[in-house]
XYZ file of C-alpha atoms in Angstrom:
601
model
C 10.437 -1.755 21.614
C 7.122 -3.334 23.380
C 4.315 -1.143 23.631
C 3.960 1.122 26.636
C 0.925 1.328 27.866
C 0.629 4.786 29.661
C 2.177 6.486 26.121
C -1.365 4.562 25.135
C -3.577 5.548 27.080
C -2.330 9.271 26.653
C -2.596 9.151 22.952
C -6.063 7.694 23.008
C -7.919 10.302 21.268
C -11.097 11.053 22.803
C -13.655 13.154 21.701
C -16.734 15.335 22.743
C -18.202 15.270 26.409
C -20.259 12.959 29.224
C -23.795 14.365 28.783
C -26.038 13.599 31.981
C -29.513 11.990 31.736
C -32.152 13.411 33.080
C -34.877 11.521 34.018
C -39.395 12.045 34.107
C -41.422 11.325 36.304
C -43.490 8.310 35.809
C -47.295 8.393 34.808
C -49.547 6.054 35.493
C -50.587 4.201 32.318
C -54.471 5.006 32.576
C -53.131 8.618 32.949
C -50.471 8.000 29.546
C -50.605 11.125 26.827
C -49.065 11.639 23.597
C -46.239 12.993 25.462
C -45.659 10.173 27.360
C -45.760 8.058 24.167
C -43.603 10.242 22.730
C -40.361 9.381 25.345
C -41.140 6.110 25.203
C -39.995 5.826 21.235
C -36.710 4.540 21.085
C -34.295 7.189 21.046
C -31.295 7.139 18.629
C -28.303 8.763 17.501
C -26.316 8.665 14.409
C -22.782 9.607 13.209
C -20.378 8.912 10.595
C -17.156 7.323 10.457
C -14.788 8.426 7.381
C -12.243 6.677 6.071
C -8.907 6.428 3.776
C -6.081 4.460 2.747
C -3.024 4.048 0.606
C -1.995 7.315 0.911
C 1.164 6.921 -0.224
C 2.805 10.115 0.555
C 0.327 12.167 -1.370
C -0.775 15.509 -0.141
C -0.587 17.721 -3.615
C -2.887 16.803 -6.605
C 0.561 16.336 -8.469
C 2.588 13.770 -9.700
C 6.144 14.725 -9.308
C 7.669 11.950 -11.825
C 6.051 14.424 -14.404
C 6.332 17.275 -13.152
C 2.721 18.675 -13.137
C -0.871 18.144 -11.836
C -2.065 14.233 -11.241
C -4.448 12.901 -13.959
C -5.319 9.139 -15.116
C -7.641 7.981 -18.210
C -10.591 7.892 -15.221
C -9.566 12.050 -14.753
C -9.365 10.702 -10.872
C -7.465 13.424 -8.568
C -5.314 13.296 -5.389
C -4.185 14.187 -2.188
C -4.861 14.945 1.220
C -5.401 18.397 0.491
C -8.403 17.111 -1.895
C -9.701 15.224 1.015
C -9.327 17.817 3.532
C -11.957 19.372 1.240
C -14.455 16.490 1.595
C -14.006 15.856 5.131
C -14.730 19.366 5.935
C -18.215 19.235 3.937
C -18.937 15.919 5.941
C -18.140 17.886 8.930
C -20.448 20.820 8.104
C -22.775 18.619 7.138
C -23.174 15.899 10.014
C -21.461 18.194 12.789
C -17.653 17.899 13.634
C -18.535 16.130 17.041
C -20.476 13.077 14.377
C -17.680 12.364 12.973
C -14.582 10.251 13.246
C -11.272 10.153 10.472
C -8.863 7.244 10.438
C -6.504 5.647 7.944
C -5.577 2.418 7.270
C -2.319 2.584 6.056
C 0.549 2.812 3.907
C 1.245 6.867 4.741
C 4.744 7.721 4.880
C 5.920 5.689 1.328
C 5.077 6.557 -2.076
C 6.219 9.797 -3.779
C 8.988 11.753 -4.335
C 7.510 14.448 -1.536
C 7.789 11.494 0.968
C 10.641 9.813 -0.065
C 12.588 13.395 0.043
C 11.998 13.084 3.421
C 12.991 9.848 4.391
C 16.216 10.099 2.614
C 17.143 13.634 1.251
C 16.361 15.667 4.468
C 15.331 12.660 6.752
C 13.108 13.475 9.645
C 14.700 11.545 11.621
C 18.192 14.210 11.654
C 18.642 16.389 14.428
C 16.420 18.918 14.384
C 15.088 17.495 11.519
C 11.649 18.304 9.779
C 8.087 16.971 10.008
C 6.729 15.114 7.788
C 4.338 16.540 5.212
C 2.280 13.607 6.379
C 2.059 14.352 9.648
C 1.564 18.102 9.310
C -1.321 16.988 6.873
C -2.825 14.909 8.904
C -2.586 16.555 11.836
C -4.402 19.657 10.445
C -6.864 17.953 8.927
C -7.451 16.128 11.949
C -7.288 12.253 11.686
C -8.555 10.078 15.073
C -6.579 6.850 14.698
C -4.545 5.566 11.410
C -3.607 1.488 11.226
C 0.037 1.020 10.445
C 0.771 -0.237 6.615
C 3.569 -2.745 5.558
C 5.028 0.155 3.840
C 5.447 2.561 6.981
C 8.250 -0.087 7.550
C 10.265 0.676 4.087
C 12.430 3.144 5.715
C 13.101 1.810 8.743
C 11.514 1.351 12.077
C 13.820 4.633 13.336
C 11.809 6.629 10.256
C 8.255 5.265 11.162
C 8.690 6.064 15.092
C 9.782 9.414 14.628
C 7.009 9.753 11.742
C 4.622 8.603 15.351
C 6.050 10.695 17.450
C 4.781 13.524 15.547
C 1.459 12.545 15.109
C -1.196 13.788 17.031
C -3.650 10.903 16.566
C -2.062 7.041 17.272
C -0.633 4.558 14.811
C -2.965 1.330 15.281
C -1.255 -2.330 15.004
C -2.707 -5.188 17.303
C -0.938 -7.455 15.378
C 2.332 -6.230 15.252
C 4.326 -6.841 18.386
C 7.332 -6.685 19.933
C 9.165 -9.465 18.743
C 10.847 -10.834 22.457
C 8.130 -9.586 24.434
C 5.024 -10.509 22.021
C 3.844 -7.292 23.667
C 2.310 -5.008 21.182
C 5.114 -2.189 19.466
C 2.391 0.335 19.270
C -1.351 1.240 20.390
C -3.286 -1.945 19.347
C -6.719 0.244 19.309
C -8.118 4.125 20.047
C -11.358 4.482 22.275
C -13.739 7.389 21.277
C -16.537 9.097 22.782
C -19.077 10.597 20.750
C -21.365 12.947 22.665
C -25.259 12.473 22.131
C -28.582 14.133 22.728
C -30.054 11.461 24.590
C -28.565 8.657 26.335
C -24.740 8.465 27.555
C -21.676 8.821 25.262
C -21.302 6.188 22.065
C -17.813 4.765 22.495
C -16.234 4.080 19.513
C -13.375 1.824 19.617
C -11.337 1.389 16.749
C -8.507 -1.817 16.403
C -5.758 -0.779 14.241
C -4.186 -4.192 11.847
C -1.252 -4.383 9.806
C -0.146 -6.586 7.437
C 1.938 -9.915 8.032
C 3.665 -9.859 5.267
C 6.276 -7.322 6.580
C 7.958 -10.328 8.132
C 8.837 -10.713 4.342
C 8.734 -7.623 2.341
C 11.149 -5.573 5.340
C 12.871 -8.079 6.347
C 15.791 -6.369 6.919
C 14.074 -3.850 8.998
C 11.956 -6.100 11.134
C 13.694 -9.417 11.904
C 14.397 -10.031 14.924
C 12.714 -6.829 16.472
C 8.833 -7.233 15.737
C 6.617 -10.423 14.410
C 2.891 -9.894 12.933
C 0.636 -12.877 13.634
C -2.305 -12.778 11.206
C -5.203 -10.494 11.400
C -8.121 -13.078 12.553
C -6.108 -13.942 15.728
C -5.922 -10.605 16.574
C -8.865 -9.436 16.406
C -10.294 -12.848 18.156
C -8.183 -11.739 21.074
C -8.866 -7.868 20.840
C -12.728 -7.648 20.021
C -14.219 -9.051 22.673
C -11.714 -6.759 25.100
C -12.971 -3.515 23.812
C -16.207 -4.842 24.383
C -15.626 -5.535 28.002
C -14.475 -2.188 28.335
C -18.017 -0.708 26.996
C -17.798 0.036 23.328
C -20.906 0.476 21.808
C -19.626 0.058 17.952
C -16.073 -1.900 17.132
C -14.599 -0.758 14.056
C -11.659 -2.420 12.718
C -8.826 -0.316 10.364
C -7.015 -3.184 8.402
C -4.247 -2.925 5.898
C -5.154 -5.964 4.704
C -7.868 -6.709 1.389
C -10.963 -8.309 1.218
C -10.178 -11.186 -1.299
C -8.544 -14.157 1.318
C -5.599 -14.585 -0.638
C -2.080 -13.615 -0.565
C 0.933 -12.751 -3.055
C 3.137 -14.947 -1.821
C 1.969 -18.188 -1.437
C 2.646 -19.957 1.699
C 5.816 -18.264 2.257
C 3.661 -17.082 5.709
C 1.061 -19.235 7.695
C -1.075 -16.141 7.590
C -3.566 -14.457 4.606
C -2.108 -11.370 3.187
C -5.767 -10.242 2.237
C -7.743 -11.304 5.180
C -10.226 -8.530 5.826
C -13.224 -10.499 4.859
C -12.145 -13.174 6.958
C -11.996 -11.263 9.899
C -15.333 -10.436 9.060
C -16.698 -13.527 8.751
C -14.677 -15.118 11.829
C -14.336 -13.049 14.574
C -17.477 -11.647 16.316
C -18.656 -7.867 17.584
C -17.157 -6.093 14.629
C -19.294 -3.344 13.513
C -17.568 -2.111 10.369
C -13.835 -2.494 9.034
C -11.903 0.195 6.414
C -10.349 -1.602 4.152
C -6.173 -1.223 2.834
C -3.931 -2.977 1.107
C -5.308 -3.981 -2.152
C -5.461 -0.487 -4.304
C -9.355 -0.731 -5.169
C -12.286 0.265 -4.797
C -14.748 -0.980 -2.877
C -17.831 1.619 -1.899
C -19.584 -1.377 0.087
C -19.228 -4.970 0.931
C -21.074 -6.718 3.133
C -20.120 -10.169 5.085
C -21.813 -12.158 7.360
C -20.582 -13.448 10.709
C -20.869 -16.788 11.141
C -21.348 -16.719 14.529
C -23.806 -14.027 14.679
C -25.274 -14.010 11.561
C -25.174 -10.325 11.062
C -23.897 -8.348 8.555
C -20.084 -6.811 8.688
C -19.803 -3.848 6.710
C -16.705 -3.338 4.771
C -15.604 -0.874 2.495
C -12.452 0.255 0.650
C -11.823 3.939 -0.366
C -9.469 4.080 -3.650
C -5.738 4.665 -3.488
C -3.647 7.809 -2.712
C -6.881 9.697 -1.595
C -8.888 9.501 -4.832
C -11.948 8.302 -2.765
C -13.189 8.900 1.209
C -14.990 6.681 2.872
C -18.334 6.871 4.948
C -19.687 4.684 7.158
C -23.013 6.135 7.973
C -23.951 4.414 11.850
C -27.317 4.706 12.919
C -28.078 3.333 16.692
C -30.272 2.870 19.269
C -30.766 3.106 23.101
C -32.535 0.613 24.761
C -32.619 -1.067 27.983
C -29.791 1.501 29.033
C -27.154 0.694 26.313
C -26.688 2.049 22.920
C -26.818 -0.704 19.984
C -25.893 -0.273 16.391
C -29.392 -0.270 14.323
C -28.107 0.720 11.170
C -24.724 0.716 9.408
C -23.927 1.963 5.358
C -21.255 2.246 3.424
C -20.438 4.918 0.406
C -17.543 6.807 -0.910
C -16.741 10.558 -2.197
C -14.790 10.943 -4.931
C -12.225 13.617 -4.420
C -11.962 14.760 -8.253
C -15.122 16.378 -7.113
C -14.215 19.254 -5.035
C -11.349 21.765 -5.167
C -7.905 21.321 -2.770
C -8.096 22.934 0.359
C -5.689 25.992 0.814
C -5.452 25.361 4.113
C -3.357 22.362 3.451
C -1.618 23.590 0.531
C -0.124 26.974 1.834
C 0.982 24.718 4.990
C 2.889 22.456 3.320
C 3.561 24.409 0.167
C 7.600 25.219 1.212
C 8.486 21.257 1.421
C 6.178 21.082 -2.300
C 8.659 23.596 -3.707
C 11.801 21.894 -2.202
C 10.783 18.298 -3.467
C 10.038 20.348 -6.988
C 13.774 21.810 -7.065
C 15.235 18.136 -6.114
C 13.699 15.927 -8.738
C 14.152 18.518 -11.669
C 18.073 18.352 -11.258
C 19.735 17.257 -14.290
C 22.030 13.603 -13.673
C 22.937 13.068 -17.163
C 21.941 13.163 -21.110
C 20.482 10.460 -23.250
C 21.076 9.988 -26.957
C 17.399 9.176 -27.621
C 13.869 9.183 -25.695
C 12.311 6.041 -24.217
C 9.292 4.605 -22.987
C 7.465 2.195 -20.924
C 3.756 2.174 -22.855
C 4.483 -0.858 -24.810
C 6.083 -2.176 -22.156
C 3.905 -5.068 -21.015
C 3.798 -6.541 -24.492
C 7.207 -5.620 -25.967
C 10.484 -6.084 -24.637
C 11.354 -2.115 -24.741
C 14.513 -0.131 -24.091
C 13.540 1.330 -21.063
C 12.715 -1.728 -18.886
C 16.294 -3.073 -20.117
C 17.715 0.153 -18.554
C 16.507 -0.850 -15.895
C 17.866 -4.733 -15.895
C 21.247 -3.631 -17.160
C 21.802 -1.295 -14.269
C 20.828 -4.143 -11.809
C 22.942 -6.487 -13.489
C 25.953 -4.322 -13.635
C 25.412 -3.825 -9.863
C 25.335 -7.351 -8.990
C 27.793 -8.259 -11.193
C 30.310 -5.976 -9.571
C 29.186 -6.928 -6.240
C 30.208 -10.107 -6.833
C 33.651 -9.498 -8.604
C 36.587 -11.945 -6.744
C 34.364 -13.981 -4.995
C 33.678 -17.404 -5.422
C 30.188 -16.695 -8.099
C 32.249 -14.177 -10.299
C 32.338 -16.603 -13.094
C 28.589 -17.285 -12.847
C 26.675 -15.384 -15.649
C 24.290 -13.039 -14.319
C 20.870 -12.398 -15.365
C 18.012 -9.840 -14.100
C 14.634 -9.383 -13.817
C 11.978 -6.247 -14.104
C 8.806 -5.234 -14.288
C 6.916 -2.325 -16.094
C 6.011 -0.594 -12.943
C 4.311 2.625 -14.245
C 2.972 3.059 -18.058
C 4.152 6.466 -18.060
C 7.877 6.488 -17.456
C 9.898 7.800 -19.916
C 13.043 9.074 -20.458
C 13.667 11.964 -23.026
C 16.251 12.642 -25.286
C 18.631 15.038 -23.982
C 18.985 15.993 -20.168
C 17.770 13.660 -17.746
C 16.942 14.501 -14.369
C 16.356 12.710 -11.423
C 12.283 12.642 -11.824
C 12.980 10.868 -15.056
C 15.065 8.063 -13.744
C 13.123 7.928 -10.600
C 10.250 7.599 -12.799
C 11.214 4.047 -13.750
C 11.052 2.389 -10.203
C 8.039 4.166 -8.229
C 8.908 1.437 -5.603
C 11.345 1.230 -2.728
C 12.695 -1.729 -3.385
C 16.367 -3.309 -2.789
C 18.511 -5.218 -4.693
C 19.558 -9.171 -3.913
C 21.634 -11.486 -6.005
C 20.022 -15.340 -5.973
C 21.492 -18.461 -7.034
C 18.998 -20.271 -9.817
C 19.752 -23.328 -11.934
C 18.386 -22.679 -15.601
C 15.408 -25.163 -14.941
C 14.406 -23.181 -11.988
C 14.255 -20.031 -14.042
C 12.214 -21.678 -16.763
C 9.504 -22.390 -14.494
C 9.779 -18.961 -13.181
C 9.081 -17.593 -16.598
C 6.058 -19.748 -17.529
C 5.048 -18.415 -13.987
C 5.098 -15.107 -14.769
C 3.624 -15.844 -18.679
C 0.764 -16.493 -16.625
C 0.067 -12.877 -17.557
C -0.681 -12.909 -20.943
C -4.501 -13.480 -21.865
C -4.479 -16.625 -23.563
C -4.774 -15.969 -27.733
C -5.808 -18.400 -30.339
C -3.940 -18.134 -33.859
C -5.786 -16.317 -36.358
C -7.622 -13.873 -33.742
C -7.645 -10.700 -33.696
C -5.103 -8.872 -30.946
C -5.953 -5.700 -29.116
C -2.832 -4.826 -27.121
C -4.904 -3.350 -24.550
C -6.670 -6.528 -23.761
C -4.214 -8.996 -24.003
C -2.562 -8.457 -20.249
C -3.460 -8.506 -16.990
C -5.176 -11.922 -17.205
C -6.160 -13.192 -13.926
C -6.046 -9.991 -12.056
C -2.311 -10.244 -12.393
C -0.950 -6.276 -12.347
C 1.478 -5.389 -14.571
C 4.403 -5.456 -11.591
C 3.904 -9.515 -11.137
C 4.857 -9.697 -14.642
C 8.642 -10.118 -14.784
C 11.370 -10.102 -17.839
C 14.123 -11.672 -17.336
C 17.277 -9.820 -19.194
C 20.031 -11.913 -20.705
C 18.335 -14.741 -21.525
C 16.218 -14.890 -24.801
C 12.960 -16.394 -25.408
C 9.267 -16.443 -27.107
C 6.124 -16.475 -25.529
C 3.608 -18.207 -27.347
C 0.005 -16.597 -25.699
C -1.832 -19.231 -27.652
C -0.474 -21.817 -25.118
C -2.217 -22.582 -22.090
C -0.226 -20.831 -18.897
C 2.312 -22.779 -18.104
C 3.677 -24.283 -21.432
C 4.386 -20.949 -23.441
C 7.956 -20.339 -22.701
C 9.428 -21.907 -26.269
C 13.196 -21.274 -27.646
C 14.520 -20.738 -24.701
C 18.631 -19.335 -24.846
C 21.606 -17.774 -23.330
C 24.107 -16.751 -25.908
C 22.406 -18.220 -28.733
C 22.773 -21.826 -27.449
C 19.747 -23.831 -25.611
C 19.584 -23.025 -21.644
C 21.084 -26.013 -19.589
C 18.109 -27.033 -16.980
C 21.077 -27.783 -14.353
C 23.402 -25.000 -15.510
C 23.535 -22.673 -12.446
C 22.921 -18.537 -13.194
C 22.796 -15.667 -10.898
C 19.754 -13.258 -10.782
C 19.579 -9.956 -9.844
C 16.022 -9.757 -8.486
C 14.100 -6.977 -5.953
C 13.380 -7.805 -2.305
C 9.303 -8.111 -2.907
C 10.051 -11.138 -5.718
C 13.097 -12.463 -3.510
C 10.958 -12.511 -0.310
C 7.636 -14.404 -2.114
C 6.159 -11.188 -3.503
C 4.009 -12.554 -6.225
C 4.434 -15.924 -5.296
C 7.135 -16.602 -8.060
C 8.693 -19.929 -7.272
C 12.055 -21.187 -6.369
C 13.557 -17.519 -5.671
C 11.864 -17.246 -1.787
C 14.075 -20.607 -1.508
C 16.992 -20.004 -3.696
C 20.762 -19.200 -1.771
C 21.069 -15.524 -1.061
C 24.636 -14.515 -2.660
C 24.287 -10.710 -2.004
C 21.521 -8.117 -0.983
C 22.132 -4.372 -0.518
C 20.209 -1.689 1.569
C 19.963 0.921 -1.088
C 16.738 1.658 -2.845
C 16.907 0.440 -6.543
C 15.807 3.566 -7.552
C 18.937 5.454 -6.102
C 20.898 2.942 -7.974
C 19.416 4.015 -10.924
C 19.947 7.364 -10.549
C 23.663 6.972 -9.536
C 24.153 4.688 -12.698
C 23.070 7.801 -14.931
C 24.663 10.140 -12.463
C 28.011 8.173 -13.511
C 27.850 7.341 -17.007
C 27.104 11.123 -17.871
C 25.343 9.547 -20.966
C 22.694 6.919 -21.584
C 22.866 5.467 -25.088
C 20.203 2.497 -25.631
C 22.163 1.270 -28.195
C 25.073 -0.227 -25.198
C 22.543 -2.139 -23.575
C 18.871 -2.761 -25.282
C 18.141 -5.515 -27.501
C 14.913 -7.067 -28.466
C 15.191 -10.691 -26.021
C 11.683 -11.407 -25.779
C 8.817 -11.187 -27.921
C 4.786 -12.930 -27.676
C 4.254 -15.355 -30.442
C 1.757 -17.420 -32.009
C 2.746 -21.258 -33.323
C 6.227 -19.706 -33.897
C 4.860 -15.847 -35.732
C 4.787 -12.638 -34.032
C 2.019 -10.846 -32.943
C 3.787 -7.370 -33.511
């Protein structure tokens, strides 16, 4: 698995040409003109560097959980076919041999188009497929993309094939071989940028991943790759790729800007450490920013070291938003230094797909289509998620009764059978629904946009209170007697709506009027108080089990049972075998917000 270096150095894109420099004559200075003045100004070059992240499998401006064209309250659009669009006005604009692309991460995991083929007709098979991704990218023309925890969701078989047909190189200095400590893939990409004047600009570019992988795939990566943190990394790696002549360092990091991480201290590294990098490590130019789903046009940090500024910026999620980083340098005293460095973004909502993109890939769009609109099953009544966050709704109990079931029956004639099981869920997506009548598998897929497993962990009931008041932490805190707009009484914190769990079978109020931490009141299990050392089983996803959110006592709790199989599919197979889904065998209202003991709906 370590990295080999000549597959390395023959996938290190380069671009444009050596240009020679031709020297004049010198004139005395008594003799000096205007055109002697005139080659003495510095001369300079500039060139843009564009950028995009989160990807998530999206190449069509459609959302395949409903069935039609992408849209969001903000009327935002996606796609790599959208972006193809932009980059190829940048291109006009600047000149193709200006400009770099690169990604920094999270491609291959996401939608229904990429999931279809990691799973339904994997790339990986003999004579398998390529990935829409790749054949995306590829004709759009990406330099360098940084690996993102999710390219290691399907397996590290998956993501290597998903490289192998890639015609740019998957960047990750920080994730290595684990026996070796040699890197697993291309740490950075060298480019050289031809120039009027001067010799060649060489861009280097140092791909980062994230270190929480050693958590969140787990079962994919242990004991076959390790990711130390990102300011080590690029301490080791930056001054390198100086040595070796670049003129600008950019980094590509699948990591955010805010220095904290979702899971605690479950790793001795920061989950969002981009700014820190910044701030830390010396000679970095620029770094595109992944990871955290916002946007962030441009941020600047200042070494400490040097004092000068580090621009960062972070184009939004599933290619809403590209990137720029406008360079602007210098040559002087025969080398090239950066003068000048900006930071925008393009919003893709802006400009129409390209049809270049779309009539390539527009086959696999039609097969992914067919697949999700196949009818698993009938309900007896419609459902939603909108009220979700604030009510304990039908739909998010589908989802914990199917993951208790699971577990449940996992466990059947061994030694925890007797232990009553419980289960916990998010509202992932504000939008899913399930209608009355046929169901197909877009609708139930709908309900889980996330590859997540399933694991069965051994909590006593005081262990699960705390998680609860953990995840209350949610709730904007409410006084009695004021007024209650459902639309701003979540989220508190920064806390998304995913690191806000239910927890089905037990029943319980949350008073919001509470400080965080001291709301959980009335706490039950079939009608009778909870037991603080009574021990319960929870049915819980691989992020929460492996310190996603930074939830306590589950990262530590015994593991009694995990499967490999996407939640999700579970789902699906649940319907697929009942034939019928009637609310009515499994809802029930077990948690509702409160005020001093009244309801606020």
């Amino acid at each position: 698995m370590a990295f080999d270096r000549r597959t390395f150095m023959g996938t290190t894109a380069v671009t444009g040409a050596a240009v020679a420099l031709t020297g004049a004559t010198s004139t005395p200075a008594a003799a000096a003109g205007p055109q002697d003045a005139e080659r003495r100004k510095p001369r300079t070059y500039a060139f843009t560097v564009m950028g995009t992240t989160d990807l998530h499998g999206n190449v069509f401006n459609w959302d395949y959980f409903t069935d039609k064209e992408f849209d969001d309250k903000a009327h935002n659009d996606v796609g790599l076919a959208k972006i193809s669009t932009l980059v190829e006005q940048v291109r006009a604009e600047k000149g193709r041999r200006n400009t770099l692309l690169i990604d920094a991460g999270d491609t291959i995991q996401g939608t229904q188009l990429s999931y279809y083929y990691a799973k339904v007709d994997p790339i990986t098979a003999r004579r398998g497929p390529v990935h829409p991704m790749a054949q995306a990218m590829n004709a759009i023309g990406y330099d360098a993309a940084a690996l993102g925890n999710h390219e290691f969701n399907y397996g590290i078989p998956v993501l290597r094939k998903f490289e192998e047909q890639c015609d740019f190189p998957l960047l990750g200095a920080n994730a290595l071989d684990a026996k070796t400590l040699r890197p697993a893939f291309a740490p950075y990409s060298m480019h050289r940028l031809r120039t009027p004047c001067g010799r060649d600009v060489k861009v280097a570019v140092l791909g980062l991943t994230n270190p929480g992988i050693a958590l969140w795939d787990k079962a994919n990566v242990q004991g076959k790759m390790t990711f130390p943190g990102l300011e080590e990394q690029a301490a080791k790696y930056v001054p390198r790729l100086r040595s070796m002549g670049a003129d600008v360092v950019i980094v590509s990091a699948h990591s955010g800007s805010s220095g904290t991480s979702s899971y605690g201290d479950q790793l001795p590294h920061v989950e969002n450490a981009a700014a820190l990098v910044a701030e830390q490590v010396p000679g970095i130019d620029a770094i595109l920013v992944g990871h955290a789903h916002t946007e962030i046009p441009e941020y600047r940090v200042k070494n400490r070291a040097t004092g000068k500024d580090v621009v960062l910026s972070e184009p939004l999620k599933w290619g809403q938003r590209l990137t720029l980083f406008d360079f602007e340098l210098t040559w002087e005293k025969g080398r090239w230094s950066v003068a000048k460095v900006a930071a925008k973004v393009l919003n893709s909502n802006t400009v129409a797909e390209d049809a270049k993109i779309t009539r390539l890939l527009s086959d696999e769009h039609r097969k992914v289509v067919a697949y999700v609109n196949q009818v698993i099953g009938t309900s007896t009544q419609a459902m939603s998620s909108a009220e979700g966050p604030v009510k304990d709704v039908a739909i998010i109990d589908l989802i914990n009764h199917v993951q208790a079931e699971t577990v449940k029956a996992a466990l059947a004639g061994t030694e925890w059978a007797a232990l009553p099981v419980l289960s916990q869920a998010s509202c992932f997506s504000r939008t899913a629904a399930i209608p009355a009548g046929k169901v197909t598998i877009r609708d139930a897929a709908g309900l889980y946009p996330f590859e997540n497993t399933l694991e069965a962990r051994l909590l006593t009931g005081a262990q699960l209170k705390e998680y609860l008041e953990f995840s209350a932490r949610y709730f904007v805190r409410t006084a009695s007697g004021d007024a209650v707009d459902p639309a701003k009484l979540t989220n508190a914190e920064g806390i998304p709506d995913y690191n806000y769990d239910a927890v089905y079978g037990f029943s319980y109020d949350i008073d919001i009027a509470q400080p965080a931490g001291a709301r959980i009141t009335g706490l039950s299990f079939q009608g009778k108080p909870v037991d603080p050392a009574a021990q319960f089983v929870l049915a819980v996803n691989n992020y929460r089990a492996s310190g996603g959110g930074n939830f306590p006592h589950v990262p530590q709790a015994r593991q009694l049972w995990a499967n490999s199989d996407e939640i999700r599919n579970t789902i699906i197979q649940w319907v697929k075998a009942k034939g019928t889904v009637d609310p009515a065998q499994f809802a029930a209202v077990d948690w509702r917000l409160t005020r001093a003991g009244v309801p606020v709906f």
